[in-house]
PDB file of C-alpha atoms and ligand atoms in Angstrom:
ATOM      1  CA  MET A   8     -43.902  -3.343 -67.855  1.00  0.00           C
ATOM      2  CA  THR A   9     -46.884  -1.235 -68.907  1.00  0.00           C
ATOM      3  CA  ALA A  10     -46.571   1.311 -71.692  1.00  0.00           C
ATOM      4  CA  TYR A  11     -46.848   4.050 -69.082  1.00  0.00           C
ATOM      5  CA  GLY A  12     -44.119   2.412 -67.031  1.00  0.00           C
ATOM      6  CA  LEU A  13     -41.914   2.262 -70.081  1.00  0.00           C
ATOM      7  CA  VAL A  14     -42.451   5.920 -70.890  1.00  0.00           C
ATOM      8  CA  VAL A  15     -41.688   6.890 -67.295  1.00  0.00           C
ATOM      9  CA  SER A  16     -38.546   4.724 -67.234  1.00  0.00           C
ATOM     10  CA  VAL A  17     -37.244   6.171 -70.454  1.00  0.00           C
ATOM     11  CA  LEU A  18     -37.931   9.692 -69.224  1.00  0.00           C
ATOM     12  CA  VAL A  19     -36.239   8.940 -65.916  1.00  0.00           C
ATOM     13  CA  LEU A  20     -33.210   7.594 -67.750  1.00  0.00           C
ATOM     14  CA  LEU A  21     -33.115  10.755 -69.815  1.00  0.00           C
ATOM     15  CA  LEU A  22     -33.507  12.993 -66.796  1.00  0.00           C
ATOM     16  CA  LEU A  23     -30.943  11.193 -64.713  1.00  0.00           C
ATOM     17  CA  GLY A  24     -28.648  10.741 -67.665  1.00  0.00           C
ATOM     18  CA  GLU A  25     -26.035  12.834 -65.900  1.00  0.00           C
ATOM     19  CA  ALA A  26     -25.291  14.822 -69.030  1.00  0.00           C
ATOM     20  CA  ALA A  27     -24.215  11.654 -70.823  1.00  0.00           C
ATOM     21  CA  SER A  28     -23.090  13.640 -73.811  1.00  0.00           C
ATOM     22  CA  ALA A  29     -20.066  15.733 -72.903  1.00  0.00           C
ATOM     23  CA  ASP A  30     -22.242  18.768 -73.239  1.00  0.00           C
ATOM     24  CA  ALA A  31     -20.461  22.097 -73.539  1.00  0.00           C
ATOM     25  CA  SER A  32     -22.462  23.525 -70.652  1.00  0.00           C
ATOM     26  CA  GLY A  33     -21.441  20.793 -68.238  1.00  0.00           C
ATOM     27  CA  ARG A  34     -19.776  22.881 -65.615  1.00  0.00           C
ATOM     28  CA  ILE A  35     -20.806  24.381 -62.275  1.00  0.00           C
ATOM     29  CA  VAL A  36     -21.369  26.524 -65.234  1.00  0.00           C
ATOM     30  CA  GLY A  37     -20.517  30.159 -65.049  1.00  0.00           C
ATOM     31  CA  GLY A  38     -18.321  28.809 -62.310  1.00  0.00           C
ATOM     32  CA  ASP A  39     -15.798  30.995 -60.639  1.00  0.00           C
ATOM     33  CA  ASP A  40     -13.176  29.580 -58.338  1.00  0.00           C
ATOM     34  CA  GLN A  41     -14.329  29.452 -54.748  1.00  0.00           C
ATOM     35  CA  VAL A  42     -11.777  29.389 -51.949  1.00  0.00           C
ATOM     36  CA  ILE A  43     -12.618  26.774 -49.333  1.00  0.00           C
ATOM     37  CA  ARG A  44     -12.422  29.416 -46.587  1.00  0.00           C
ATOM     38  CA  ASN A  45     -15.505  30.982 -48.148  1.00  0.00           C
ATOM     39  CA  ALA A  46     -17.326  27.653 -48.205  1.00  0.00           C
ATOM     40  CA  PRO A  47     -15.762  25.857 -45.210  1.00  0.00           C
ATOM     41  CA  TRP A  48     -18.806  23.558 -44.845  1.00  0.00           C
ATOM     42  CA  GLN A  49     -18.149  22.016 -48.277  1.00  0.00           C
ATOM     43  CA  VAL A  50     -16.715  18.496 -48.302  1.00  0.00           C
ATOM     44  CA  SER A  51     -15.958  15.869 -50.922  1.00  0.00           C
ATOM     45  CA  ILE A  52     -17.546  12.472 -50.331  1.00  0.00           C
ATOM     46  CA  GLN A  53     -15.162   9.838 -51.638  1.00  0.00           C
ATOM     47  CA  ILE A  54     -16.057   6.282 -52.482  1.00  0.00           C
ATOM     48  CA  SER A  55     -13.196   3.896 -53.183  1.00  0.00           C
ATOM     49  CA  ALA A  56     -10.802   6.870 -53.010  1.00  0.00           C
ATOM     50  CA  ARG A  57     -12.575   8.876 -55.730  1.00  0.00           C
ATOM     51  CA  HIS A  58     -14.760  11.970 -55.498  1.00  0.00           C
ATOM     52  CA  GLU A  59     -18.342  10.792 -55.721  1.00  0.00           C
ATOM     53  CA  CYS A  60     -20.373  13.707 -54.425  1.00  0.00           C
ATOM     54  CA  GLY A  61     -20.326  16.912 -52.475  1.00  0.00           C
ATOM     55  CA  GLY A  62     -21.465  17.104 -48.871  1.00  0.00           C
ATOM     56  CA  VAL A  63     -22.052  19.645 -46.132  1.00  0.00           C
ATOM     57  CA  ILE A  64     -20.705  19.794 -42.570  1.00  0.00           C
ATOM     58  CA  TYR A  65     -23.577  19.872 -40.049  1.00  0.00           C
ATOM     59  CA  SER A  66     -21.537  19.306 -36.877  1.00  0.00           C
ATOM     60  CA  LYS A  67     -18.128  17.995 -35.808  1.00  0.00           C
ATOM     61  CA  GLU A  68     -19.261  14.488 -36.590  1.00  0.00           C
ATOM     62  CA  ILE A  69     -22.183  14.722 -39.020  1.00  0.00           C
ATOM     63  CA  VAL A  70     -22.150  15.458 -42.758  1.00  0.00           C
ATOM     64  CA  ILE A  71     -25.272  15.928 -44.899  1.00  0.00           C
ATOM     65  CA  THR A  72     -25.357  14.753 -48.509  1.00  0.00           C
ATOM     66  CA  ALA A  73     -27.814  13.484 -51.140  1.00  0.00           C
ATOM     67  CA  GLY A  74     -29.473  10.100 -50.593  1.00  0.00           C
ATOM     68  CA  HIS A  75     -28.430   8.847 -54.028  1.00  0.00           C
ATOM     69  CA  CYS A  76     -24.776   9.454 -53.179  1.00  0.00           C
ATOM     70  CA  LEU A  77     -24.761   6.792 -50.442  1.00  0.00           C
ATOM     71  CA  HIS A  78     -27.802   4.584 -51.070  1.00  0.00           C
ATOM     72  CA  GLY A  79     -26.832   0.909 -51.167  1.00  0.00           C
ATOM     73  CA  LYS A  80     -23.103   1.578 -50.862  1.00  0.00           C
ATOM     74  CA  SER A  81     -20.714   0.056 -48.356  1.00  0.00           C
ATOM     75  CA  VAL A  82     -19.727   2.346 -45.503  1.00  0.00           C
ATOM     76  CA  THR A  83     -16.230   0.819 -45.423  1.00  0.00           C
ATOM     77  CA  LEU A  84     -15.484   2.337 -48.843  1.00  0.00           C
ATOM     78  CA  MET A  85     -16.513   5.865 -47.808  1.00  0.00           C
ATOM     79  CA  LYS A  86     -14.282   8.720 -46.760  1.00  0.00           C
ATOM     80  CA  VAL A  87     -14.893  12.446 -46.476  1.00  0.00           C
ATOM     81  CA  ARG A  88     -12.314  15.066 -47.466  1.00  0.00           C
ATOM     82  CA  VAL A  89     -12.747  18.229 -45.400  1.00  0.00           C
ATOM     83  CA  GLY A  90     -11.012  21.600 -45.510  1.00  0.00           C
ATOM     84  CA  ALA A  91      -9.637  21.015 -49.006  1.00  0.00           C
ATOM     85  CA  GLN A  92      -9.460  23.253 -52.066  1.00  0.00           C
ATOM     86  CA  ASN A  93      -9.201  20.238 -54.358  1.00  0.00           C
ATOM     87  CA  HIS A  94     -11.281  17.080 -54.215  1.00  0.00           C
ATOM     88  CA  ASN A  95      -8.322  14.771 -54.717  1.00  0.00           C
ATOM     89  CA  TYR A  96      -5.745  16.148 -52.311  1.00  0.00           C
ATOM     90  CA  GLY A  97      -5.257  18.429 -49.321  1.00  0.00           C
ATOM     91  CA  GLY A  98      -7.357  18.928 -46.226  1.00  0.00           C
ATOM     92  CA  THR A  99      -8.108  15.896 -44.082  1.00  0.00           C
ATOM     93  CA  LEU A 100      -9.530  12.562 -45.183  1.00  0.00           C
ATOM     94  CA  VAL A 101     -11.832  11.066 -42.551  1.00  0.00           C
ATOM     95  CA  PRO A 102     -13.392   7.563 -42.650  1.00  0.00           C
ATOM     96  CA  VAL A 103     -17.157   7.173 -42.256  1.00  0.00           C
ATOM     97  CA  ALA A 104     -18.633   5.207 -39.329  1.00  0.00           C
ATOM     98  CA  ALA A 105     -22.302   5.042 -40.367  1.00  0.00           C
ATOM     99  CA  TYR A 106     -24.886   6.613 -42.627  1.00  0.00           C
ATOM    100  CA  LYS A 107     -28.644   6.927 -42.971  1.00  0.00           C
ATOM    101  CA  VAL A 108     -30.656   7.664 -46.102  1.00  0.00           C
ATOM    102  CA  HIS A 109     -34.174   9.146 -45.797  1.00  0.00           C
ATOM    103  CA  GLU A 110     -36.780   6.400 -45.316  1.00  0.00           C
ATOM    104  CA  GLN A 111     -38.827   7.815 -48.201  1.00  0.00           C
ATOM    105  CA  PHE A 112     -35.872   8.112 -50.575  1.00  0.00           C
ATOM    106  CA  ASP A 113     -37.013   7.011 -54.016  1.00  0.00           C
ATOM    107  CA  SER A 114     -34.160   5.913 -56.224  1.00  0.00           C
ATOM    108  CA  THR A 115     -36.257   6.147 -59.414  1.00  0.00           C
ATOM    109  CA  PHE A 116     -37.495   9.704 -59.038  1.00  0.00           C
ATOM    110  CA  LEU A 117     -34.900  10.857 -56.487  1.00  0.00           C
ATOM    111  CA  HIS A 118     -37.572  12.060 -54.122  1.00  0.00           C
ATOM    112  CA  PHE A 119     -36.430  12.686 -50.521  1.00  0.00           C
ATOM    113  CA  ASP A 120     -32.862  12.703 -51.814  1.00  0.00           C
ATOM    114  CA  ILE A 121     -31.180  13.334 -48.485  1.00  0.00           C
ATOM    115  CA  ALA A 122     -28.812  11.431 -46.176  1.00  0.00           C
ATOM    116  CA  VAL A 123     -26.593  12.019 -43.172  1.00  0.00           C
ATOM    117  CA  LEU A 124     -23.362  10.262 -42.291  1.00  0.00           C
ATOM    118  CA  ARG A 125     -21.337  10.050 -39.092  1.00  0.00           C
ATOM    119  CA  LEU A 126     -17.576  10.499 -39.277  1.00  0.00           C
ATOM    120  CA  SER A 127     -15.328   8.050 -37.436  1.00  0.00           C
ATOM    121  CA  THR A 128     -13.417  10.888 -35.730  1.00  0.00           C
ATOM    122  CA  LEU A 129     -14.503  14.371 -34.693  1.00  0.00           C
ATOM    123  CA  LEU A 130     -13.531  17.255 -36.949  1.00  0.00           C
ATOM    124  CA  THR A 131     -11.395  20.134 -35.723  1.00  0.00           C
ATOM    125  CA  PHE A 132     -13.068  23.327 -36.879  1.00  0.00           C
ATOM    126  CA  GLY A 133     -10.980  26.171 -38.307  1.00  0.00           C
ATOM    127  CA  LEU A 134     -10.952  28.681 -41.144  1.00  0.00           C
ATOM    128  CA  SER A 135     -11.396  26.003 -43.811  1.00  0.00           C
ATOM    129  CA  THR A 136     -13.582  23.583 -41.871  1.00  0.00           C
ATOM    130  CA  ARG A 137     -16.814  24.433 -40.117  1.00  0.00           C
ATOM    131  CA  ALA A 138     -20.534  23.753 -39.976  1.00  0.00           C
ATOM    132  CA  ILE A 139     -23.357  25.765 -41.550  1.00  0.00           C
ATOM    133  CA  ASN A 140     -26.798  26.395 -40.062  1.00  0.00           C
ATOM    134  CA  LEU A 141     -29.860  24.858 -41.650  1.00  0.00           C
ATOM    135  CA  ALA A 142     -32.513  27.207 -43.023  1.00  0.00           C
ATOM    136  CA  ARG A 143     -35.843  27.133 -41.172  1.00  0.00           C
ATOM    137  CA  VAL A 144     -37.771  28.730 -44.016  1.00  0.00           C
ATOM    138  CA  SER A 145     -37.580  27.851 -47.703  1.00  0.00           C
ATOM    139  CA  PRO A 146     -35.979  30.616 -49.762  1.00  0.00           C
ATOM    140  CA  SER A 147     -38.435  32.745 -51.687  1.00  0.00           C
ATOM    141  CA  ALA A 148     -38.795  32.658 -55.446  1.00  0.00           C
ATOM    142  CA  GLY A 149     -36.445  35.058 -57.182  1.00  0.00           C
ATOM    143  CA  SER A 150     -33.987  35.256 -54.288  1.00  0.00           C
ATOM    144  CA  THR A 151     -30.317  34.530 -54.861  1.00  0.00           C
ATOM    145  CA  ALA A 152     -28.441  31.449 -53.685  1.00  0.00           C
ATOM    146  CA  THR A 153     -24.952  30.059 -54.274  1.00  0.00           C
ATOM    147  CA  VAL A 154     -24.102  26.493 -55.199  1.00  0.00           C
ATOM    148  CA  THR A 155     -20.582  25.110 -54.835  1.00  0.00           C
ATOM    149  CA  GLY A 156     -18.872  21.901 -55.909  1.00  0.00           C
ATOM    150  CA  TRP A 157     -16.244  20.013 -57.859  1.00  0.00           C
ATOM    151  CA  GLY A 158     -18.759  18.696 -60.388  1.00  0.00           C
ATOM    152  CA  ASN A 159     -18.199  18.380 -64.109  1.00  0.00           C
ATOM    153  CA  THR A 160     -16.805  21.352 -65.947  1.00  0.00           C
ATOM    154  CA  ASP A 161     -17.056  22.387 -69.572  1.00  0.00           C
ATOM    155  CA  ASN A 162     -14.703  19.639 -70.623  1.00  0.00           C
ATOM    156  CA  GLY A 163     -16.836  16.979 -68.943  1.00  0.00           C
ATOM    157  CA  ALA A 164     -14.317  16.285 -66.186  1.00  0.00           C
ATOM    158  CA  LEU A 165     -14.493  17.168 -62.506  1.00  0.00           C
ATOM    159  CA  ALA A 166     -13.274  20.629 -61.522  1.00  0.00           C
ATOM    160  CA  GLU A 167      -9.821  20.579 -60.007  1.00  0.00           C
ATOM    161  CA  THR A 168     -10.512  23.473 -57.707  1.00  0.00           C
ATOM    162  CA  LEU A 169     -13.820  24.246 -55.986  1.00  0.00           C
ATOM    163  CA  GLN A 170     -16.325  26.178 -58.124  1.00  0.00           C
ATOM    164  CA  LYS A 171     -19.302  28.369 -57.274  1.00  0.00           C
ATOM    165  CA  ALA A 172     -22.257  29.803 -59.156  1.00  0.00           C
ATOM    166  CA  GLN A 173     -24.973  32.261 -58.215  1.00  0.00           C
ATOM    167  CA  LEU A 174     -28.484  31.111 -59.002  1.00  0.00           C
ATOM    168  CA  GLN A 175     -32.047  32.356 -58.617  1.00  0.00           C
ATOM    169  CA  ILE A 176     -34.555  30.340 -56.623  1.00  0.00           C
ATOM    170  CA  ILE A 177     -37.563  28.935 -58.501  1.00  0.00           C
ATOM    171  CA  ASP A 178     -40.230  27.713 -56.121  1.00  0.00           C
ATOM    172  CA  ARG A 179     -41.462  24.161 -56.343  1.00  0.00           C
ATOM    173  CA  ALA A 180     -44.837  24.956 -57.933  1.00  0.00           C
ATOM    174  CA  GLU A 181     -43.289  27.041 -60.681  1.00  0.00           C
ATOM    175  CA  CYS A 182     -40.546  24.461 -61.261  1.00  0.00           C
ATOM    176  CA  ALA A 183     -43.198  21.756 -61.682  1.00  0.00           C
ATOM    177  CA  SER A 184     -45.328  23.949 -63.966  1.00  0.00           C
ATOM    178  CA  LEU A 185     -45.496  23.907 -67.748  1.00  0.00           C
ATOM    179  CA  LYS A 186     -43.015  26.749 -67.820  1.00  0.00           C
ATOM    180  CA  TYR A 187     -40.313  24.077 -67.553  1.00  0.00           C
ATOM    181  CA  GLY A 188     -39.818  20.587 -68.896  1.00  0.00           C
ATOM    182  CA  TYR A 189     -40.181  18.376 -65.819  1.00  0.00           C
ATOM    183  CA  GLY A 190     -43.789  18.314 -64.603  1.00  0.00           C
ATOM    184  CA  ALA A 191     -45.212  17.619 -61.154  1.00  0.00           C
ATOM    185  CA  ASP A 192     -44.394  13.888 -60.978  1.00  0.00           C
ATOM    186  CA  PHE A 193     -40.698  14.549 -61.153  1.00  0.00           C
ATOM    187  CA  VAL A 194     -40.373  17.631 -58.995  1.00  0.00           C
ATOM    188  CA  GLY A 195     -41.004  16.256 -55.496  1.00  0.00           C
ATOM    189  CA  GLU A 196     -42.900  18.120 -52.765  1.00  0.00           C
ATOM    190  CA  GLU A 197     -39.730  18.364 -50.705  1.00  0.00           C
ATOM    191  CA  THR A 198     -37.654  20.068 -53.406  1.00  0.00           C
ATOM    192  CA  ILE A 199     -36.794  23.564 -54.515  1.00  0.00           C
ATOM    193  CA  CYS A 200     -35.297  24.545 -57.859  1.00  0.00           C
ATOM    194  CA  ALA A 201     -32.644  27.062 -58.842  1.00  0.00           C
ATOM    195  CA  ALA A 202     -31.239  28.263 -62.139  1.00  0.00           C
ATOM    196  CA  THR A 203     -29.673  31.110 -64.035  1.00  0.00           C
ATOM    197  CA  THR A 204     -28.534  31.692 -67.573  1.00  0.00           C
ATOM    198  CA  ASP A 205     -25.437  29.644 -68.388  1.00  0.00           C
ATOM    199  CA  ALA A 206     -24.789  28.449 -64.841  1.00  0.00           C
ATOM    200  CA  ASP A 207     -25.871  25.296 -63.033  1.00  0.00           C
ATOM    201  CA  ALA A 208     -24.707  22.452 -60.875  1.00  0.00           C
ATOM    202  CA  CYS A 209     -23.689  19.345 -62.808  1.00  0.00           C
ATOM    203  CA  THR A 210     -22.689  15.714 -62.329  1.00  0.00           C
ATOM    204  CA  GLY A 211     -20.445  15.395 -59.290  1.00  0.00           C
ATOM    205  CA  ASP A 212     -22.005  18.366 -57.512  1.00  0.00           C
ATOM    206  CA  SER A 213     -24.753  16.235 -55.993  1.00  0.00           C
ATOM    207  CA  GLY A 214     -24.937  16.276 -52.224  1.00  0.00           C
ATOM    208  CA  GLY A 215     -23.326  19.698 -52.106  1.00  0.00           C
ATOM    209  CA  PRO A 216     -24.690  22.934 -50.660  1.00  0.00           C
ATOM    210  CA  LEU A 217     -27.043  25.592 -51.980  1.00  0.00           C
ATOM    211  CA  VAL A 218     -26.542  28.525 -49.619  1.00  0.00           C
ATOM    212  CA  ALA A 219     -28.463  31.770 -49.074  1.00  0.00           C
ATOM    213  CA  ASN A 220     -27.858  34.321 -46.311  1.00  0.00           C
ATOM    214  CA  SER A 221     -25.186  32.052 -44.797  1.00  0.00           C
ATOM    215  CA  GLN A 222     -27.690  29.258 -44.312  1.00  0.00           C
ATOM    216  CA  LEU A 223     -28.031  25.905 -46.021  1.00  0.00           C
ATOM    217  CA  VAL A 224     -31.205  26.065 -48.121  1.00  0.00           C
ATOM    218  CA  GLY A 225     -30.699  23.136 -50.499  1.00  0.00           C
ATOM    219  CA  ILE A 226     -28.757  19.983 -51.308  1.00  0.00           C
ATOM    220  CA  VAL A 227     -27.869  19.361 -54.973  1.00  0.00           C
ATOM    221  CA  SER A 228     -30.079  16.501 -56.163  1.00  0.00           C
ATOM    222  CA  TRP A 229     -30.597  16.230 -59.923  1.00  0.00           C
ATOM    223  CA  GLY A 230     -31.299  17.924 -63.221  1.00  0.00           C
ATOM    224  CA  TYR A 231     -31.625  17.167 -66.926  1.00  0.00           C
ATOM    225  CA  GLU A 232     -28.337  18.093 -68.553  1.00  0.00           C
ATOM    226  CA  CYS A 233     -26.640  21.136 -67.038  1.00  0.00           C
ATOM    227  CA  ALA A 234     -27.602  24.768 -67.601  1.00  0.00           C
ATOM    228  CA  ASN A 235     -30.405  23.781 -69.980  1.00  0.00           C
ATOM    229  CA  GLU A 236     -32.822  26.699 -69.650  1.00  0.00           C
ATOM    230  CA  ASN A 237     -35.886  24.431 -69.754  1.00  0.00           C
ATOM    231  CA  TYR A 238     -34.604  22.269 -66.903  1.00  0.00           C
ATOM    232  CA  PRO A 239     -33.576  24.015 -63.668  1.00  0.00           C
ATOM    233  CA  GLY A 240     -31.383  22.311 -61.091  1.00  0.00           C
ATOM    234  CA  VAL A 241     -33.471  20.458 -58.505  1.00  0.00           C
ATOM    235  CA  TYR A 242     -32.437  20.578 -54.840  1.00  0.00           C
ATOM    236  CA  ALA A 243     -33.652  18.878 -51.671  1.00  0.00           C
ATOM    237  CA  ASP A 244     -35.340  21.692 -49.718  1.00  0.00           C
ATOM    238  CA  VAL A 245     -33.485  21.839 -46.402  1.00  0.00           C
ATOM    239  CA  ALA A 246     -36.168  23.820 -44.540  1.00  0.00           C
ATOM    240  CA  ILE A 247     -38.724  21.139 -45.385  1.00  0.00           C
ATOM    241  CA  LEU A 248     -36.342  18.304 -44.469  1.00  0.00           C
ATOM    242  CA  ARG A 249     -34.878  20.060 -41.428  1.00  0.00           C
ATOM    243  CA  SER A 250     -36.611  18.007 -38.746  1.00  0.00           C
ATOM    244  CA  TRP A 251     -35.599  14.764 -40.460  1.00  0.00           C
ATOM    245  CA  ILE A 252     -31.969  15.940 -40.638  1.00  0.00           C
ATOM    246  CA  VAL A 253     -31.878  16.935 -36.956  1.00  0.00           C
ATOM    247  CA  LYS A 254     -33.444  13.657 -35.847  1.00  0.00           C
ATOM    248  CA  ALA A 255     -31.327  11.469 -38.106  1.00  0.00           C
ATOM    249  CA  ALA A 256     -28.146  13.257 -37.012  1.00  0.00           C
ATOM    250  CA  ASN A 257     -28.986  12.428 -33.396  1.00  0.00           C
ATOM    251  CA  ALA A 258     -29.927   8.853 -34.194  1.00  0.00           C
ATOM    252  CA  ILE A 259     -26.892   7.598 -36.105  1.00  0.00           C
TER     253      ILE A 259
HETATM  254  N1  LIG B  21     -27.188  14.024 -60.024  1.00  0.00           N
HETATM  255  C1  LIG B  21     -26.007  14.827 -60.140  1.00  0.00           C
HETATM  256  C2  LIG B  21     -24.898  14.239 -59.294  1.00  0.00           C
HETATM  257  O1  LIG B  21     -25.012  13.079 -58.910  1.00  0.00           O
HETATM  258  C3  LIG B  21     -26.262  16.264 -59.848  1.00  0.00           C
HETATM  259  C4  LIG B  21     -26.865  16.883 -61.023  1.00  0.00           C
HETATM  260  C5  LIG B  21     -27.260  18.283 -60.843  1.00  0.00           C
HETATM  261  N2  LIG B  21     -27.617  18.694 -62.162  1.00  0.00           N
HETATM  262  C6  LIG B  21     -28.084  19.877 -62.498  1.00  0.00           C
HETATM  263  N3  LIG B  21     -28.288  20.112 -63.747  1.00  0.00           N
HETATM  264  N4  LIG B  21     -28.298  20.801 -61.588  1.00  0.00           N
HETATM  265  O2  LIG B  21     -23.857  14.795 -59.112  1.00  0.00           O
END
């Protein structure tokens, strides 16, 4: 490995270190409880009967999540919990029939961190279970968006009940600028960032929704630590990836 390669690898390990230290800010920080009826598109993706990631209902049979949540994993181990307040009980647990990760997904940098999966049975929509529309336009810098999930809380464990946090959008160019710690190599062209003081997504929120004006604008992808002011949360930009999502959903 070249010296440059080594530096990049070490940095990647740091960035993807999933808040290895049980950092005090490790919560969908600033998180308030969110009732599932107010985020009925939110699901828990379970692998080997444990919450692995969040996900988003696109249709009665298709769920969107992050590429890194499914990449290389066996479909037979996957289930999706829908319509549930808690990731480990309630709602309905549905097996997964097939999944597809973006062809350009890059597991080192988490570029194109998007995937769709097909459920083995059709969902019944109701107050706690329904789809959300995909944004056609990327949200503008400074606008507000809400992230939800069961990711790590202050004590470094998953949240028992669904959490939400309100964030401000940081456009891709600003997120990749010297104003923050990442730089342009890390912040992919197909991403958008979001942050606020003392609130952020965290480990276990990946694959979950970032919502603005009742539309899906982002999918939780990665970040260095959680609620570190120099490192915003990075999201797959749904408007940019929209045509891939629509096509992949039809193809699997
Ligand atoms: N990669 C994390 C996951 O797998 C999501 C991290 C989001 N982090 C952040 N600081 N916004 O759950």
